Every structure is written in C-alpha cells, then in structure tokens.
C-alpha cells in the first residue's frame, strides 16, 4: 500500500503557505523548527471529487475537516493566529489556480515553525497542497489484514483524537509489521485490548446484520468517514452499534471494512488469514461503498450539504 506522492507531478504544482501561493519547491521549513525536530504538526487529508455530469469538483466535508483541524490545533496548544475561513479560502483558491478538474487529494497542515523546543506555542505556519491520489487498488477486491502486536497509543499518552503527524510513527510501526508479515494492512487494538482502528482508517464490522464500529471513546481518531458511513447506514435502515469491540468479534464477523478519507470504503476479506464471512466482499459493505461513492461524487438525489463546490457553474 504505497502512498508515495507522485513526485514529478507534485513538483509542477503550487502550494499555499500562510496564505501566499508559492511554487512547490519554495514550500520549505527550517531543519531546526519544532515541526521538523519533534514532528509538531497537525493535519487533515481531504478528497476532492470530480462530477463529470455537472462539470464540478466537490470537496467532501470541508467544514468538518476544518473543525477537526481547529480542534487538533487547540488540543496540541498551538497558538495559531489564523482562522479556519482563511484555510477554506486558500483551499478553494489553490484548486482554482491549479485548474483542478479531476479527483484530487488535499493536504492541510499547521506546524510549529521558526526555531524552538517542543514546548513553544508558535509561530504556527500552515500550508495547503492538492494533487492527484488514485483510488486504492484493492477497493473492489478487498484486503488481507492482521491484528497488530503494536497497540494504538492511548488517549492518556498521545491522543489519536488529535490528528498530529507524530501519531503516525505508531501507525508506521503497525503498517510495516503487517506488510513484512505478508498482509496488506493492520488492525490495531487500543490500550485496553479492544479493537481500535487501522493505521490510517477507522474500522467497521458486520455481525448478524448489525453494523458495528468502536465508539469514539475507544482511543481512535474521530473519523469523518466513520460519521458519514453511520449516517448512510442509518438512511438505509441498517442497525448500528457504536461500542467496545472484542478482538474475537473480528474473526466472528460476517463482513469488515476500513473507512477513511484516503482509504474510502476498503473491504477486509481476511483477518489473520481467517476469511471474513465467505471471504468475499459482503453485501452490506458493497451497498455502503456504493452509497459512499455516490455521496462523495454528488450523484443521485443525495443531499449535497457535505459537498463544497469549487467551480461557479
Ligand atoms: C488513524 C486514522 N484513523 C481514521 C482515519 C479516518 O479519518 P477520516 O475519515 O476523518 O479521514 C484516518 C484518516 O485520516 C486515520 O489516519
């Protein structure tokens, strides 16, 4: 599961740094900055979806991403001088300036700039990048996951609720272990040994026609896709449980999938080499995946309050 940026095309792009549009090569940070030395940054990853019928690019749940971004900034005690409106404007401005008329992935990061130790509160800089990011190759066929021996950090140590770069050292350990051991990705248990999330996505299982996902107090990121899936499932009349999930429920599940802005809806067809259900992508997963793609791409009669249009049509 390589998530490398397409470097050559990235180099031709522009970025917004502290409200100014600059060439990709000029978007740099000092080696002595707390962002660099301690990984002191918070970020969001969003997707833009191109709707060809409407000739429109939609940013999916921009408002909710910015609310979480703001929360991460506050919880990590960054003293930011900017407002979320400026980030929203910069995001739209960048997509327009770069003439984005295809699916894209947007990175929004706030970081401790300047030169300082890990306890400084500023200066806080921010940047926005947008570039291509293809859909995962296994989004249709599904992936093989395992339960990692690496635990997700607890809310009392390095809270997953804060979407900060440093948290991804933990995610990295789990993903590498999974891949070295021959799996596509990892499922991480939380500090209490209950199911937490993946290195870069939240997790759902289906058991006996119920859609089950760890509660937001399970030491996980408050995923926006998780909220989206729960809403879509509710609209379908699927019964939902948000609660602590045992490890063995993973093995006993009929279906399982990861969900996240980057991962989208990614079926899990085996866990620790045990087939999930029949070992094929299940009906609830397929239905919710279809609903998710319809929602993000602004198709059908779904209401569009989650979508921010980029172009004035
Ligand atoms: C650790 C982790 N959990 C869950 C998610 C899913 O969050 P969201 O749906 O807000 O993208 C992500 C994706 O960013 C993540 O990195």
PDB file of C-alpha atoms and ligand atoms in Angstrom:
ATOM      1  CA  UNK A   1       0.000   0.000   0.000  1.00  0.00           C
ATOM      2  CA  UNK A   2       2.365   2.673  -1.231  1.00  0.00           C
ATOM      3  CA  UNK A   3       1.155   6.176  -0.538  1.00  0.00           C
ATOM      4  CA  UNK A   4       4.076   7.931  -2.169  1.00  0.00           C
ATOM      5  CA  UNK A   5       3.233  11.304  -3.655  1.00  0.00           C
ATOM      6  CA  UNK A   6       3.607  11.341  -7.430  1.00  0.00           C
ATOM      7  CA  UNK A   7       6.742  13.405  -7.014  1.00  0.00           C
ATOM      8  CA  UNK A   8       7.308  14.597 -10.546  1.00  0.00           C
ATOM      9  CA  UNK A   9       3.799  15.973 -10.979  1.00  0.00           C
ATOM     10  CA  UNK A  10       3.880  17.403  -7.437  1.00  0.00           C
ATOM     11  CA  UNK A  11       6.937  19.461  -8.399  1.00  0.00           C
ATOM     12  CA  UNK A  12       4.970  21.315 -11.036  1.00  0.00           C
ATOM     13  CA  UNK A  13       2.283  22.351  -8.571  1.00  0.00           C
ATOM     14  CA  UNK A  14       1.752  25.353  -6.386  1.00  0.00           C
ATOM     15  CA  UNK A  15       1.031  25.354  -2.676  1.00  0.00           C
ATOM     16  CA  UNK A  16      -0.368  27.883  -0.268  1.00  0.00           C
ATOM     17  CA  UNK A  17       1.873  28.708   2.677  1.00  0.00           C
ATOM     18  CA  UNK A  18       0.497  31.129   5.267  1.00  0.00           C
ATOM     19  CA  UNK A  19      -1.933  32.478   2.704  1.00  0.00           C
ATOM     20  CA  UNK A  20       0.602  33.023  -0.083  1.00  0.00           C
ATOM     21  CA  UNK A  21       0.686  30.863  -3.189  1.00  0.00           C
ATOM     22  CA  UNK A  22       4.224  29.635  -3.819  1.00  0.00           C
ATOM     23  CA  UNK A  23       5.881  27.133  -6.170  1.00  0.00           C
ATOM     24  CA  UNK A  24       6.151  23.624  -4.709  1.00  0.00           C
ATOM     25  CA  UNK A  25       9.934  23.936  -4.386  1.00  0.00           C
ATOM     26  CA  UNK A  26       9.660  27.035  -2.217  1.00  0.00           C
ATOM     27  CA  UNK A  27       7.347  25.466   0.388  1.00  0.00           C
ATOM     28  CA  UNK A  28      10.079  24.659   2.901  1.00  0.00           C
ATOM     29  CA  UNK A  29      10.583  24.575   6.657  1.00  0.00           C
ATOM     30  CA  UNK A  30      13.773  25.033   8.678  1.00  0.00           C
ATOM     31  CA  UNK A  31      15.644  21.964   9.921  1.00  0.00           C
ATOM     32  CA  UNK A  32      15.675  23.467  13.415  1.00  0.00           C
ATOM     33  CA  UNK A  33      11.922  24.014  13.575  1.00  0.00           C
ATOM     34  CA  UNK A  34       9.877  22.065  16.167  1.00  0.00           C
ATOM     35  CA  UNK A  35       7.833  20.773  13.220  1.00  0.00           C
ATOM     36  CA  UNK A  36      10.946  19.125  11.843  1.00  0.00           C
ATOM     37  CA  UNK A  37      12.654  18.039  15.044  1.00  0.00           C
ATOM     38  CA  UNK A  38       9.654  16.829  17.065  1.00  0.00           C
ATOM     39  CA  UNK A  39       7.058  16.152  14.403  1.00  0.00           C
ATOM     40  CA  UNK A  40       4.979  19.006  15.800  1.00  0.00           C
ATOM     41  CA  UNK A  41       2.335  19.409  13.173  1.00  0.00           C
ATOM     42  CA  UNK A  42      -1.366  18.705  12.844  1.00  0.00           C
ATOM     43  CA  UNK A  43      -3.019  17.927   9.567  1.00  0.00           C
ATOM     44  CA  UNK A  44      -6.061  16.950   7.562  1.00  0.00           C
ATOM     45  CA  UNK A  45      -6.347  14.846   4.437  1.00  0.00           C
ATOM     46  CA  UNK A  46      -9.404  15.531   2.303  1.00  0.00           C
ATOM     47  CA  UNK A  47     -10.542  14.472  -1.098  1.00  0.00           C
ATOM     48  CA  UNK A  48     -11.930  16.472  -3.968  1.00  0.00           C
ATOM     49  CA  UNK A  49     -14.255  14.534  -6.296  1.00  0.00           C
ATOM     50  CA  UNK A  50     -14.898  15.435  -9.898  1.00  0.00           C
ATOM     51  CA  UNK A  51     -18.513  15.118 -11.048  1.00  0.00           C
ATOM     52  CA  UNK A  52     -18.317  14.963 -14.818  1.00  0.00           C
ATOM     53  CA  UNK A  53     -22.065  15.375 -15.427  1.00  0.00           C
ATOM     54  CA  UNK A  54     -22.070  18.632 -13.520  1.00  0.00           C
ATOM     55  CA  UNK A  55     -18.532  19.652 -14.569  1.00  0.00           C
ATOM     56  CA  UNK A  56     -17.975  20.287 -10.898  1.00  0.00           C
ATOM     57  CA  UNK A  57     -15.254  19.471  -8.343  1.00  0.00           C
ATOM     58  CA  UNK A  58     -16.658  18.825  -4.877  1.00  0.00           C
ATOM     59  CA  UNK A  59     -14.587  18.922  -1.692  1.00  0.00           C
ATOM     60  CA  UNK A  60     -16.019  16.353   0.667  1.00  0.00           C
ATOM     61  CA  UNK A  61     -16.911  17.610   4.150  1.00  0.00           C
ATOM     62  CA  UNK A  62     -14.523  20.559   4.130  1.00  0.00           C
ATOM     63  CA  UNK A  63     -16.285  22.168   7.088  1.00  0.00           C
ATOM     64  CA  UNK A  64     -15.950  19.086   9.301  1.00  0.00           C
ATOM     65  CA  UNK A  65     -12.276  18.668   8.381  1.00  0.00           C
ATOM     66  CA  UNK A  66     -11.596  22.283   9.302  1.00  0.00           C
ATOM     67  CA  UNK A  67     -13.428  21.893  12.615  1.00  0.00           C
ATOM     68  CA  UNK A  68     -11.265  18.888  13.468  1.00  0.00           C
ATOM     69  CA  UNK A  69      -8.153  20.746  12.289  1.00  0.00           C
ATOM     70  CA  UNK A  70      -9.012  23.610  14.624  1.00  0.00           C
ATOM     71  CA  UNK A  71      -9.577  21.158  17.474  1.00  0.00           C
ATOM     72  CA  UNK A  72      -6.207  19.469  16.877  1.00  0.00           C
ATOM     73  CA  UNK A  73      -4.507  22.893  16.889  1.00  0.00           C
ATOM     74  CA  UNK A  74      -6.140  23.790  20.222  1.00  0.00           C
ATOM     75  CA  UNK A  75      -5.528  20.438  21.897  1.00  0.00           C
ATOM     76  CA  UNK A  76      -1.855  20.481  20.962  1.00  0.00           C
ATOM     77  CA  UNK A  77      -1.706  24.059  22.327  1.00  0.00           C
ATOM     78  CA  UNK A  78      -0.503  25.649  19.132  1.00  0.00           C
ATOM     79  CA  UNK A  79      -1.121  29.395  19.309  1.00  0.00           C
ATOM     80  CA  UNK A  80      -2.470  29.949  15.817  1.00  0.00           C
ATOM     81  CA  UNK A  81      -3.070  33.469  14.548  1.00  0.00           C
ATOM     82  CA  UNK A  82      -5.128  32.389  11.547  1.00  0.00           C
ATOM     83  CA  UNK A  83      -8.779  31.473  11.170  1.00  0.00           C
ATOM     84  CA  UNK A  84     -10.305  28.446   9.508  1.00  0.00           C
ATOM     85  CA  UNK A  85     -12.005  30.732   6.960  1.00  0.00           C
ATOM     86  CA  UNK A  86      -8.565  31.593   5.604  1.00  0.00           C
ATOM     87  CA  UNK A  87      -7.775  27.891   5.134  1.00  0.00           C
ATOM     88  CA  UNK A  88     -11.087  27.304   3.352  1.00  0.00           C
ATOM     89  CA  UNK A  89     -10.495  30.267   1.048  1.00  0.00           C
ATOM     90  CA  UNK A  90      -6.926  29.169   0.353  1.00  0.00           C
ATOM     91  CA  UNK A  91      -8.074  25.621  -0.462  1.00  0.00           C
ATOM     92  CA  UNK A  92     -10.654  26.830  -2.968  1.00  0.00           C
ATOM     93  CA  UNK A  93      -8.196  29.376  -4.373  1.00  0.00           C
ATOM     94  CA  UNK A  94      -5.498  26.743  -4.858  1.00  0.00           C
ATOM     95  CA  UNK A  95      -7.813  24.302  -6.601  1.00  0.00           C
ATOM     96  CA  UNK A  96      -8.969  27.055  -8.925  1.00  0.00           C
ATOM     97  CA  UNK A  97      -5.470  28.404  -9.583  1.00  0.00           C
ATOM     98  CA  UNK A  98      -4.206  24.917 -10.436  1.00  0.00           C
ATOM     99  CA  UNK A  99      -7.332  24.295 -12.543  1.00  0.00           C
ATOM    100  CA  UNK A 100      -8.260  21.058 -10.763  1.00  0.00           C
ATOM    101  CA  UNK A 101     -10.874  19.268 -12.820  1.00  0.00           C
ATOM    102  CA  UNK A 102     -10.252  15.703 -11.670  1.00  0.00           C
ATOM    103  CA  UNK A 103     -10.313  13.773  -8.400  1.00  0.00           C
ATOM    104  CA  UNK A 104      -7.661  15.060  -6.051  1.00  0.00           C
ATOM    105  CA  UNK A 105      -6.322  14.761  -2.540  1.00  0.00           C
ATOM    106  CA  UNK A 106      -5.831  17.806  -0.357  1.00  0.00           C
ATOM    107  CA  UNK A 107      -3.337  18.100   2.481  1.00  0.00           C
ATOM    108  CA  UNK A 108      -3.765  20.821   5.061  1.00  0.00           C
ATOM    109  CA  UNK A 109      -1.096  21.110   7.735  1.00  0.00           C
ATOM    110  CA  UNK A 110      -0.366  23.517  10.597  1.00  0.00           C
ATOM    111  CA  UNK A 111       3.123  23.289  12.038  1.00  0.00           C
ATOM    112  CA  UNK A 112       5.412  24.815  14.629  1.00  0.00           C
ATOM    113  CA  UNK A 113       7.677  26.957  12.531  1.00  0.00           C
ATOM    114  CA  UNK A 114      10.707  29.050  13.480  1.00  0.00           C
ATOM    115  CA  UNK A 115      13.344  27.685  15.827  1.00  0.00           C
ATOM    116  CA  UNK A 116      12.303  26.346  19.198  1.00  0.00           C
ATOM    117  CA  UNK A 117      11.880  23.440  21.579  1.00  0.00           C
ATOM    118  CA  UNK A 118       8.885  21.131  21.818  1.00  0.00           C
ATOM    119  CA  UNK A 119       7.103  23.294  24.378  1.00  0.00           C
ATOM    120  CA  UNK A 120       6.876  26.506  22.324  1.00  0.00           C
ATOM    121  CA  UNK A 121       3.401  27.553  21.174  1.00  0.00           C
ATOM    122  CA  UNK A 122       4.397  29.359  17.968  1.00  0.00           C
ATOM    123  CA  UNK A 123       4.986  30.664  15.448  1.00  0.00           C
ATOM    124  CA  UNK A 124       2.406  28.449  13.768  1.00  0.00           C
ATOM    125  CA  UNK A 125       2.504  28.254   9.995  1.00  0.00           C
ATOM    126  CA  UNK A 126       0.070  26.481   7.720  1.00  0.00           C
ATOM    127  CA  UNK A 127       0.054  25.074   4.248  1.00  0.00           C
ATOM    128  CA  UNK A 128      -2.351  23.572   1.730  1.00  0.00           C
ATOM    129  CA  UNK A 129      -1.370  21.159  -1.045  1.00  0.00           C
ATOM    130  CA  UNK A 130      -3.607  19.499  -3.629  1.00  0.00           C
ATOM    131  CA  UNK A 131      -2.567  16.782  -6.029  1.00  0.00           C
ATOM    132  CA  UNK A 132      -3.655  13.509  -7.565  1.00  0.00           C
ATOM    133  CA  UNK A 133      -4.166  10.449  -5.404  1.00  0.00           C
ATOM    134  CA  UNK A 134      -5.599   7.441  -7.160  1.00  0.00           C
ATOM    135  CA  UNK A 135      -8.191   5.250  -5.503  1.00  0.00           C
ATOM    136  CA  UNK A 136      -6.640   2.270  -3.664  1.00  0.00           C
ATOM    137  CA  UNK A 137      -6.056  -0.718  -5.960  1.00  0.00           C
ATOM    138  CA  UNK A 138      -7.914  -3.141  -3.682  1.00  0.00           C
ATOM    139  CA  UNK A 139     -11.009  -1.063  -3.065  1.00  0.00           C
ATOM    140  CA  UNK A 140     -13.060  -3.587  -5.050  1.00  0.00           C
ATOM    141  CA  UNK A 141     -11.318  -6.869  -4.257  1.00  0.00           C
ATOM    142  CA  UNK A 142     -10.610  -6.158  -0.582  1.00  0.00           C
ATOM    143  CA  UNK A 143      -7.522  -6.651   1.543  1.00  0.00           C
ATOM    144  CA  UNK A 144      -5.946  -9.130   3.929  1.00  0.00           C
ATOM    145  CA  UNK A 145      -5.436  -7.605   7.368  1.00  0.00           C
ATOM    146  CA  UNK A 146      -3.955  -8.842  10.594  1.00  0.00           C
ATOM    147  CA  UNK A 147      -4.240  -7.803  14.208  1.00  0.00           C
ATOM    148  CA  UNK A 148      -1.076  -5.949  15.002  1.00  0.00           C
ATOM    149  CA  UNK A 149       1.082  -6.569  18.029  1.00  0.00           C
ATOM    150  CA  UNK A 150       1.526  -2.789  18.078  1.00  0.00           C
ATOM    151  CA  UNK A 151      -1.123  -1.088  20.197  1.00  0.00           C
ATOM    152  CA  UNK A 152      -2.719   2.224  19.251  1.00  0.00           C
ATOM    153  CA  UNK A 153      -1.486   4.926  21.638  1.00  0.00           C
ATOM    154  CA  UNK A 154      -3.985   5.700  24.379  1.00  0.00           C
ATOM    155  CA  UNK A 155      -5.898   8.931  24.898  1.00  0.00           C
ATOM    156  CA  UNK A 156      -3.785   9.420  28.031  1.00  0.00           C
ATOM    157  CA  UNK A 157      -0.492   9.172  26.167  1.00  0.00           C
ATOM    158  CA  UNK A 158      -0.703  10.598  22.647  1.00  0.00           C
ATOM    159  CA  UNK A 159      -4.387  11.005  21.860  1.00  0.00           C
ATOM    160  CA  UNK A 160      -5.458   9.611  18.469  1.00  0.00           C
ATOM    161  CA  UNK A 161      -8.229  12.217  18.622  1.00  0.00           C
ATOM    162  CA  UNK A 162      -5.538  14.805  17.821  1.00  0.00           C
ATOM    163  CA  UNK A 163      -4.647  14.323  14.173  1.00  0.00           C
ATOM    164  CA  UNK A 164      -0.961  15.112  14.511  1.00  0.00           C
ATOM    165  CA  UNK A 165       1.981  13.928  12.464  1.00  0.00           C
ATOM    166  CA  UNK A 166       3.710  12.390  15.485  1.00  0.00           C
ATOM    167  CA  UNK A 167       0.859   9.873  15.877  1.00  0.00           C
ATOM    168  CA  UNK A 168       1.821   8.347  12.577  1.00  0.00           C
ATOM    169  CA  UNK A 169       5.048   6.941  13.982  1.00  0.00           C
ATOM    170  CA  UNK A 170       2.748   4.498  15.769  1.00  0.00           C
ATOM    171  CA  UNK A 171       0.784   3.881  12.552  1.00  0.00           C
ATOM    172  CA  UNK A 172       4.021   3.320  10.664  1.00  0.00           C
ATOM    173  CA  UNK A 173       5.169   0.588  13.047  1.00  0.00           C
ATOM    174  CA  UNK A 174       1.913  -1.290  12.578  1.00  0.00           C
ATOM    175  CA  UNK A 175       1.799  -0.917   8.807  1.00  0.00           C
ATOM    176  CA  UNK A 176       5.383  -2.083   8.374  1.00  0.00           C
ATOM    177  CA  UNK A 177       4.822  -5.102  10.570  1.00  0.00           C
ATOM    178  CA  UNK A 178       1.723  -6.014   8.555  1.00  0.00           C
ATOM    179  CA  UNK A 179       3.470  -5.703   5.237  1.00  0.00           C
ATOM    180  CA  UNK A 180       6.627  -7.508   6.298  1.00  0.00           C
ATOM    181  CA  UNK A 181       4.427 -10.344   7.541  1.00  0.00           C
ATOM    182  CA  UNK A 182       2.604 -10.533   4.192  1.00  0.00           C
ATOM    183  CA  UNK A 183      -0.635  -8.663   4.940  1.00  0.00           C
ATOM    184  CA  UNK A 184      -1.987  -5.548   3.280  1.00  0.00           C
ATOM    185  CA  UNK A 185      -2.627  -3.668   6.481  1.00  0.00           C
ATOM    186  CA  UNK A 186      -3.038  -3.808  10.241  1.00  0.00           C
ATOM    187  CA  UNK A 187      -5.888  -3.590  12.707  1.00  0.00           C
ATOM    188  CA  UNK A 188      -4.646  -2.032  15.926  1.00  0.00           C
ATOM    189  CA  UNK A 189      -6.056  -2.791  19.342  1.00  0.00           C
ATOM    190  CA  UNK A 190      -6.331   0.044  21.821  1.00  0.00           C
ATOM    191  CA  UNK A 191      -4.731   0.348  25.224  1.00  0.00           C
ATOM    192  CA  UNK A 192      -7.476  -1.819  26.734  1.00  0.00           C
ATOM    193  CA  UNK A 193      -7.030  -4.598  24.187  1.00  0.00           C
ATOM    194  CA  UNK A 194     -10.261  -3.742  22.364  1.00  0.00           C
ATOM    195  CA  UNK A 195     -10.408  -3.057  18.636  1.00  0.00           C
ATOM    196  CA  UNK A 196      -9.214   0.454  17.817  1.00  0.00           C
ATOM    197  CA  UNK A 197      -8.591   1.367  14.197  1.00  0.00           C
ATOM    198  CA  UNK A 198      -6.222   0.885  11.307  1.00  0.00           C
ATOM    199  CA  UNK A 199      -3.022   2.893  10.823  1.00  0.00           C
ATOM    200  CA  UNK A 200      -4.916   5.260   8.540  1.00  0.00           C
ATOM    201  CA  UNK A 201      -8.608   4.411   8.736  1.00  0.00           C
ATOM    202  CA  UNK A 202     -11.405   3.524  11.131  1.00  0.00           C
ATOM    203  CA  UNK A 203     -12.927   0.049  11.126  1.00  0.00           C
ATOM    204  CA  UNK A 204     -16.418  -1.398  10.814  1.00  0.00           C
ATOM    205  CA  UNK A 205     -17.631  -4.972  11.100  1.00  0.00           C
ATOM    206  CA  UNK A 206     -20.985  -6.511  10.232  1.00  0.00           C
ATOM    207  CA  UNK A 207     -22.329  -9.232  12.521  1.00  0.00           C
ATOM    208  CA  UNK A 208     -25.805 -10.672  12.311  1.00  0.00           C
ATOM    209  CA  UNK A 209     -26.981  -7.781  10.127  1.00  0.00           C
ATOM    210  CA  UNK A 210     -25.699  -5.150  12.552  1.00  0.00           C
ATOM    211  CA  UNK A 211     -23.091  -2.599  11.593  1.00  0.00           C
ATOM    212  CA  UNK A 212     -20.650  -2.313  14.493  1.00  0.00           C
ATOM    213  CA  UNK A 213     -17.812   0.137  14.999  1.00  0.00           C
ATOM    214  CA  UNK A 214     -15.691   1.105  18.025  1.00  0.00           C
ATOM    215  CA  UNK A 215     -17.088   4.125  19.870  1.00  0.00           C
ATOM    216  CA  UNK A 216     -15.221   7.424  19.605  1.00  0.00           C
ATOM    217  CA  UNK A 217     -14.023   6.891  23.193  1.00  0.00           C
ATOM    218  CA  UNK A 218     -12.121   3.759  22.105  1.00  0.00           C
ATOM    219  CA  UNK A 219      -8.876   5.682  21.614  1.00  0.00           C
ATOM    220  CA  UNK A 220      -9.404   6.410  17.918  1.00  0.00           C
ATOM    221  CA  UNK A 221      -9.491   9.357  15.590  1.00  0.00           C
ATOM    222  CA  UNK A 222     -12.951  10.909  15.355  1.00  0.00           C
ATOM    223  CA  UNK A 223     -13.151   9.930  11.731  1.00  0.00           C
ATOM    224  CA  UNK A 224     -15.311  11.971   9.402  1.00  0.00           C
ATOM    225  CA  UNK A 225     -15.812   8.978   7.120  1.00  0.00           C
ATOM    226  CA  UNK A 226     -16.972   6.976  10.136  1.00  0.00           C
ATOM    227  CA  UNK A 227     -19.642   9.600  10.709  1.00  0.00           C
ATOM    228  CA  UNK A 228     -20.542   9.545   7.004  1.00  0.00           C
ATOM    229  CA  UNK A 229     -20.901   5.751   6.960  1.00  0.00           C
ATOM    230  CA  UNK A 230     -23.043   5.781  10.096  1.00  0.00           C
ATOM    231  CA  UNK A 231     -25.344   8.355   8.501  1.00  0.00           C
ATOM    232  CA  UNK A 232     -25.582   6.401   5.241  1.00  0.00           C
ATOM    233  CA  UNK A 233     -26.279   3.181   7.150  1.00  0.00           C
ATOM    234  CA  UNK A 234     -28.982   4.910   9.173  1.00  0.00           C
ATOM    235  CA  UNK A 235     -30.573   6.160   5.943  1.00  0.00           C
ATOM    236  CA  UNK A 236     -30.646   2.550   4.750  1.00  0.00           C
ATOM    237  CA  UNK A 237     -32.289   1.399   7.966  1.00  0.00           C
ATOM    238  CA  UNK A 238     -29.260  -0.711   8.926  1.00  0.00           C
ATOM    239  CA  UNK A 239     -28.966  -1.141  12.681  1.00  0.00           C
ATOM    240  CA  UNK A 240     -25.850   0.336  14.179  1.00  0.00           C
ATOM    241  CA  UNK A 241     -23.795  -0.275  17.311  1.00  0.00           C
ATOM    242  CA  UNK A 242     -21.030   2.065  18.465  1.00  0.00           C
ATOM    243  CA  UNK A 243     -19.296   0.295  21.333  1.00  0.00           C
ATOM    244  CA  UNK A 244     -16.189  -1.516  22.543  1.00  0.00           C
ATOM    245  CA  UNK A 245     -15.390  -4.317  20.084  1.00  0.00           C
ATOM    246  CA  UNK A 246     -13.589  -7.513  21.118  1.00  0.00           C
ATOM    247  CA  UNK A 247     -10.758  -8.896  19.025  1.00  0.00           C
ATOM    248  CA  UNK A 248     -12.586 -12.197  18.532  1.00  0.00           C
ATOM    249  CA  UNK A 249     -15.573 -10.345  17.099  1.00  0.00           C
ATOM    250  CA  UNK A 250     -13.320  -9.545  14.168  1.00  0.00           C
ATOM    251  CA  UNK A 251     -12.895 -13.251  13.458  1.00  0.00           C
ATOM    252  CA  UNK A 252     -16.601 -13.928  14.028  1.00  0.00           C
ATOM    253  CA  UNK A 253     -17.752 -11.111  11.763  1.00  0.00           C
ATOM    254  CA  UNK A 254     -19.648 -11.618   8.505  1.00  0.00           C
ATOM    255  CA  UNK A 255     -18.070  -8.564   6.903  1.00  0.00           C
ATOM    256  CA  UNK A 256     -15.425  -5.988   7.752  1.00  0.00           C
ATOM    257  CA  UNK A 257     -14.087  -2.839   6.162  1.00  0.00           C
ATOM    258  CA  UNK A 258     -11.824   0.108   6.756  1.00  0.00           C
ATOM    259  CA  UNK A 259     -13.155   3.603   6.132  1.00  0.00           C
ATOM    260  CA  UNK A 260     -11.353   6.906   5.811  1.00  0.00           C
ATOM    261  CA  UNK A 261     -10.967   9.915   3.551  1.00  0.00           C
ATOM    262  CA  UNK A 262      -7.939   8.343   1.863  1.00  0.00           C
ATOM    263  CA  UNK A 263      -8.941   4.667   2.178  1.00  0.00           C
ATOM    264  CA  UNK A 264     -12.594   5.444   1.272  1.00  0.00           C
ATOM    265  CA  UNK A 265     -14.507   2.176   1.891  1.00  0.00           C
ATOM    266  CA  UNK A 266     -11.980  -0.637   1.766  1.00  0.00           C
ATOM    267  CA  UNK A 267     -13.281  -4.191   2.275  1.00  0.00           C
ATOM    268  CA  UNK A 268     -11.307  -6.527   4.549  1.00  0.00           C
ATOM    269  CA  UNK A 269     -11.732 -10.091   3.322  1.00  0.00           C
ATOM    270  CA  UNK A 270      -9.466 -11.891   5.768  1.00  0.00           C
ATOM    271  CA  UNK A 271      -8.086 -11.214   9.226  1.00  0.00           C
ATOM    272  CA  UNK A 272      -5.104 -13.206  10.492  1.00  0.00           C
ATOM    273  CA  UNK A 273      -5.691 -15.477   7.466  1.00  0.00           C
ATOM    274  CA  UNK A 274      -9.212 -16.341   8.617  1.00  0.00           C
ATOM    275  CA  UNK A 275     -11.698 -15.468   5.863  1.00  0.00           C
ATOM    276  CA  UNK A 276     -14.140 -12.784   6.950  1.00  0.00           C
ATOM    277  CA  UNK A 277     -17.571 -14.323   6.351  1.00  0.00           C
ATOM    278  CA  UNK A 278     -17.459 -16.028   2.970  1.00  0.00           C
ATOM    279  CA  UNK A 279     -14.070 -14.465   2.206  1.00  0.00           C
ATOM    280  CA  UNK A 280     -15.586 -12.232  -0.471  1.00  0.00           C
ATOM    281  CA  UNK A 281     -16.770  -8.630  -0.261  1.00  0.00           C
ATOM    282  CA  UNK A 282     -20.117  -8.764   1.555  1.00  0.00           C
ATOM    283  CA  UNK A 283     -23.465  -7.177   0.631  1.00  0.00           C
ATOM    284  CA  UNK A 284     -23.549  -4.529   3.365  1.00  0.00           C
ATOM    285  CA  UNK A 285     -20.012  -3.428   2.550  1.00  0.00           C
ATOM    286  CA  UNK A 286     -20.859  -3.242  -1.166  1.00  0.00           C
ATOM    287  CA  UNK A 287     -24.025  -1.273  -0.510  1.00  0.00           C
ATOM    288  CA  UNK A 288     -22.340   1.232   1.802  1.00  0.00           C
ATOM    289  CA  UNK A 289     -19.378   1.545  -0.547  1.00  0.00           C
ATOM    290  CA  UNK A 290     -21.745   2.395  -3.390  1.00  0.00           C
ATOM    291  CA  UNK A 291     -23.643   4.878  -1.225  1.00  0.00           C
ATOM    292  CA  UNK A 292     -20.348   6.413  -0.136  1.00  0.00           C
ATOM    293  CA  UNK A 293     -19.120   6.893  -3.706  1.00  0.00           C
ATOM    294  CA  UNK A 294     -22.489   8.367  -4.678  1.00  0.00           C
ATOM    295  CA  UNK A 295     -22.339  10.754  -1.717  1.00  0.00           C
ATOM    296  CA  UNK A 296     -18.774  11.961  -2.283  1.00  0.00           C
ATOM    297  CA  UNK A 297     -19.260  12.378  -6.017  1.00  0.00           C
ATOM    298  CA  UNK A 298     -22.578  14.184  -5.600  1.00  0.00           C
ATOM    299  CA  UNK A 299     -24.517  11.588  -7.587  1.00  0.00           C
ATOM    300  CA  UNK A 300     -28.177  10.716  -7.419  1.00  0.00           C
ATOM    301  CA  UNK A 301     -30.654  12.507  -5.255  1.00  0.00           C
ATOM    302  CA  UNK A 302     -28.489  12.601  -2.154  1.00  0.00           C
ATOM    303  CA  UNK A 303     -28.477  15.921  -0.405  1.00  0.00           C
ATOM    304  CA  UNK A 304     -25.349  17.928  -1.019  1.00  0.00           C
ATOM    305  CA  UNK A 305     -24.702  19.659   2.297  1.00  0.00           C
ATOM    306  CA  UNK A 306     -21.481  17.636   2.641  1.00  0.00           C
ATOM    307  CA  UNK A 307     -20.117  18.993  -0.629  1.00  0.00           C
ATOM    308  CA  UNK A 308     -18.305  22.265  -1.235  1.00  0.00           C
ATOM    309  CA  UNK A 309     -18.312  23.123  -4.951  1.00  0.00           C
ATOM    310  CA  UNK A 310     -15.071  24.553  -6.292  1.00  0.00           C
ATOM    311  CA  UNK A 311     -16.324  25.955  -9.588  1.00  0.00           C
ATOM    312  CA  UNK A 312     -19.046  28.515 -10.231  1.00  0.00           C
ATOM    313  CA  UNK A 313     -21.132  26.811 -12.884  1.00  0.00           C
TER     314      UNK A 313
HETATM  315  C1  LIG B   1      -5.557   6.804  12.184  1.00  0.00           C
HETATM  316  C2  LIG B   1      -6.715   7.184  11.350  1.00  0.00           C
HETATM  317  N1  LIG B   1      -7.932   6.786  11.721  1.00  0.00           N
HETATM  318  C3  LIG B   1      -9.026   7.097  10.986  1.00  0.00           C
HETATM  319  C4  LIG B   1      -8.909   7.837   9.838  1.00  0.00           C
HETATM  320  C5  LIG B   1     -10.132   8.212   9.064  1.00  0.00           C
HETATM  321  O1  LIG B   1     -10.437   9.542   9.327  1.00  0.00           O
HETATM  322  P1  LIG B   1     -11.255  10.394   8.284  1.00  0.00           P
HETATM  323  O2  LIG B   1     -12.454   9.598   7.962  1.00  0.00           O
HETATM  324  O3  LIG B   1     -11.621  11.625   9.015  1.00  0.00           O
HETATM  325  O4  LIG B   1     -10.378  10.618   7.119  1.00  0.00           O
HETATM  326  C6  LIG B   1      -7.659   8.276   9.417  1.00  0.00           C
HETATM  327  C7  LIG B   1      -7.533   9.055   8.191  1.00  0.00           C
HETATM  328  O5  LIG B   1      -7.085  10.126   8.175  1.00  0.00           O
HETATM  329  C8  LIG B   1      -6.537   7.960  10.200  1.00  0.00           C
HETATM  330  O6  LIG B   1      -5.314   8.373   9.823  1.00  0.00           O
END
